[in-house]
Amino acid sequence: MNRRVPRRVLGYSLTLAIAGLGMLRWGGSLLVSTDALPAHVEAAIVLQGSSLGERVRLAGAMKLLEQGVADRILLSVPRESYWGAPIPPMARGYLERNYGVGAANQVDFCETGPEVNSTEEEARALDGCMQQHGWKSIVVVTSDYHTRRAGMIWRRTLKRQDPTVHPWVHGVADPDFQARGWWKRRLFAKTWLLEFTKLVWTGMFGWTENGK
């Protein structure tokens, strides 16, 4: 009996080691699931993120606009900053400075309140703005590490609220994460751990906890 215990421990240890190595090698890819884009959609939807993350998401959406894939962009923004200043005028100025007035005029804003603090709540809020425009084909633009979970949440939300809308999910490289070698940098590892936990939670329970 006692002789079999070490073998079991060795077997468990070996299994855990293999699983750990597999997670290091392919764990980053578990978070990523970006769709092949259609030739044309009515709008690209830019989700909120960190200051750097949202800039690259916006840049990815603007590229789709320039390529003619999307007719317009819907930019998700808070109504006001931490200090009470309205966000849309500042965002409009940023768009005009960096992309020109013409491109900026093809961007609409969807303002969200403080109650929107999760991907699922943001999807519900943005769906209301999308219904005002009558869009039926959209591309959700977000960070690559956020694509799998965002796709799950958006498809479920639209199926429940507006099943006539067809969503695609498009991921862009984010400075907060790198799929290959994600464990080598503290920021990448932190991003992976948080997003992986949320992904598992979403897959198991079908809803997300507060937080992006």
C-alpha atoms as one frame of an Amber mdcrd trajectory, in Angstrom:
protein
   0.000   0.000   0.000   2.716   2.445   0.995   4.724   1.632  -2.118   1.860
   2.760  -4.355   1.580   6.198  -2.802   4.842   7.580  -4.272   3.792   6.347
  -7.721   0.514   8.189  -7.434   2.273  11.314  -6.268   4.726  11.004  -9.148
   1.845  10.527 -11.585  -0.008  13.544 -10.263   3.154  15.629 -10.314   3.931
  14.604 -13.884   0.389  15.416 -14.986   0.544  18.826 -13.356   3.944  19.510
 -14.892   2.688  18.639 -18.384  -0.426  20.753 -17.873   1.696  23.640 -16.622
   4.043  23.477 -19.605   1.073  23.306 -21.954  -0.454  26.362 -20.320   2.799
  28.281 -20.682   3.031  27.314 -24.337  -0.594  27.704 -25.447  -2.255  29.537
 -22.550  -2.103  32.892 -24.289  -3.929  31.533 -27.321  -6.817  30.365 -25.136
  -7.884  33.968 -24.742  -7.797  34.814 -28.442 -10.619  34.075 -30.882 -10.869
  36.634 -33.693 -13.255  36.138 -36.618 -12.550  36.258 -40.328 -14.144  39.544
 -41.304 -16.783  39.956 -44.009 -16.268  42.334 -46.909 -18.625  44.891 -45.418
 -20.460  45.741 -42.188 -22.496  48.750 -41.189 -20.426  49.666 -38.141 -17.337
  48.864 -36.096 -17.990  48.944 -32.346 -15.007  50.011 -30.196 -15.122  48.726
 -26.615 -13.713  50.620 -23.658 -10.381  49.605 -22.173  -7.246  51.049 -20.641
  -6.044  54.356 -22.085  -3.435  52.630 -24.266  -5.714  49.694 -25.004  -8.561
  51.870 -26.218  -6.228  53.812 -28.490  -5.133  50.662 -30.324  -8.749  49.458
 -30.474  -9.769  52.772 -32.015  -6.855  52.602 -34.457  -7.980  49.109 -35.497
 -11.516  50.345 -36.107 -10.290  53.365 -38.074  -8.321  51.009 -40.293 -11.519
  49.085 -41.031 -13.179  52.401 -41.878 -10.346  53.372 -44.237 -10.484  49.966
 -45.934 -14.207  50.316 -46.533 -15.053  47.307 -44.361 -17.117  49.460 -41.960
 -19.335  52.408 -42.903 -19.183  54.026 -39.466 -17.631  53.608 -36.024 -19.425
  53.534 -32.688 -17.066  54.509 -29.879 -18.010  53.521 -26.350 -17.055  56.279
 -23.888 -17.940  57.218 -20.294 -20.086  60.346 -19.982 -17.452  62.114 -17.934
 -13.925  61.714 -16.607 -12.934  61.091 -13.004 -12.806  64.880 -12.525 -16.260
  65.543 -13.965 -15.160  66.759 -17.410 -17.316  65.507 -20.336 -15.507  62.859
 -22.403 -17.125  63.172 -25.888 -15.714  66.664 -26.683 -12.220  65.509 -25.713
 -12.634  62.337 -27.777 -13.848  64.366 -30.767 -10.771  66.593 -30.559  -8.494
  63.546 -30.389 -10.144  62.030 -33.469  -9.826  65.221 -35.491  -6.168  65.727
 -34.542  -5.133  62.152 -35.282  -7.445  61.055 -38.113  -8.779  64.231 -39.675
 -12.168  65.920 -39.584 -13.616  63.725 -42.335 -12.886  60.482 -40.530 -13.939
  61.961 -37.181 -17.343  62.793 -38.667 -17.866  59.077 -39.332 -17.562  58.276
 -35.621 -20.589  58.191 -33.328 -20.410  58.093 -29.539 -22.286  55.838 -27.168
 -22.058  57.358 -23.702 -22.191  55.000 -20.728 -22.794  55.784 -17.084 -20.992
  54.607 -13.945 -23.276  51.580 -13.719 -21.535  50.097 -16.781 -18.465  48.345
 -15.387 -18.385  44.974 -17.135 -18.256  43.677 -20.689 -21.802  42.332 -20.432
 -23.215  45.624 -19.137 -21.352  47.487 -21.877 -22.806  45.155 -24.512 -26.332
  45.846 -23.278 -25.711  49.610 -23.235 -24.166  49.638 -26.718 -27.007  47.535
 -28.092 -29.338  50.402 -27.232 -27.182  52.826 -29.234 -26.976  50.369 -32.131
 -30.758  50.033 -32.242 -31.051  53.802 -32.617 -28.994  53.542 -35.815 -30.743
  50.393 -37.021 -27.497  48.531 -37.677 -27.780  44.801 -38.354 -24.158  43.889
 -39.142 -21.329  44.946 -36.834 -17.720  44.215 -35.962 -16.824  44.383 -32.273
 -13.254  45.716 -32.039 -11.368  44.896 -28.863  -7.966  43.755 -27.602  -6.870
  40.351 -28.877  -6.738  38.854 -25.365 -10.357  39.927 -24.837 -11.795  38.491
 -28.055 -12.896  35.031 -26.908 -14.798  36.265 -23.873 -16.171  39.326 -25.672
 -17.444  37.091 -28.474 -19.219  34.805 -26.023 -20.855  37.724 -24.212 -21.834
  39.746 -27.263 -23.375  36.817 -29.132 -25.345  35.791 -26.067 -26.461  39.363
 -25.345 -27.557  40.084 -28.915 -29.318  36.738 -29.207 -31.347  37.675 -26.146
 -31.924  41.376 -26.915 -31.740  41.743 -30.712 -31.237  38.443 -32.600 -31.430
  40.210 -35.976 -27.956  41.712 -35.470 -25.001  39.672 -36.746 -21.730  40.346
 -34.839 -18.142  39.579 -35.769 -15.250  40.022 -33.313 -11.978  41.599 -34.427
  -8.920  41.602 -32.173  -6.030  44.069 -32.229  -2.636  43.779 -30.557  -2.668
  45.381 -27.117   0.408  46.728 -25.287  -0.898  45.115 -22.080  -0.547  41.564
 -23.415   1.429  39.229 -25.637   0.205  35.691 -26.254   3.642  34.179 -26.825
   5.707  34.239 -23.653   2.932  35.871 -21.654   4.459  34.657 -18.376   7.750
  36.471 -18.943   6.471  39.938 -18.040   4.515  40.859 -14.936   1.980  42.999
 -16.857   1.297  40.255 -19.396   0.935  37.625 -16.664  -1.411  39.862 -14.681
  -3.540  40.482 -17.765  -3.632  36.775 -18.584  -4.602  35.696 -15.066  -7.411
  38.231 -14.802  -8.804  37.531 -18.262  -8.494  33.751 -17.955 -10.368  33.822
 -14.645 -13.154  35.879 -16.219 -13.253  33.569 -19.241 -13.666  30.482 -17.057
 -16.310  32.243 -14.982 -18.221  33.294 -18.098 -18.035  29.796 -19.568 -19.228
  28.132 -16.365 -21.923  30.530 -15.210 -22.842  32.454 -18.338 -22.373  35.889
 -16.814 -19.471  38.058 -15.739 -18.423  39.634 -12.525 -17.988  43.395 -12.316
 -14.939  44.693 -14.064 -13.637  44.701 -17.624
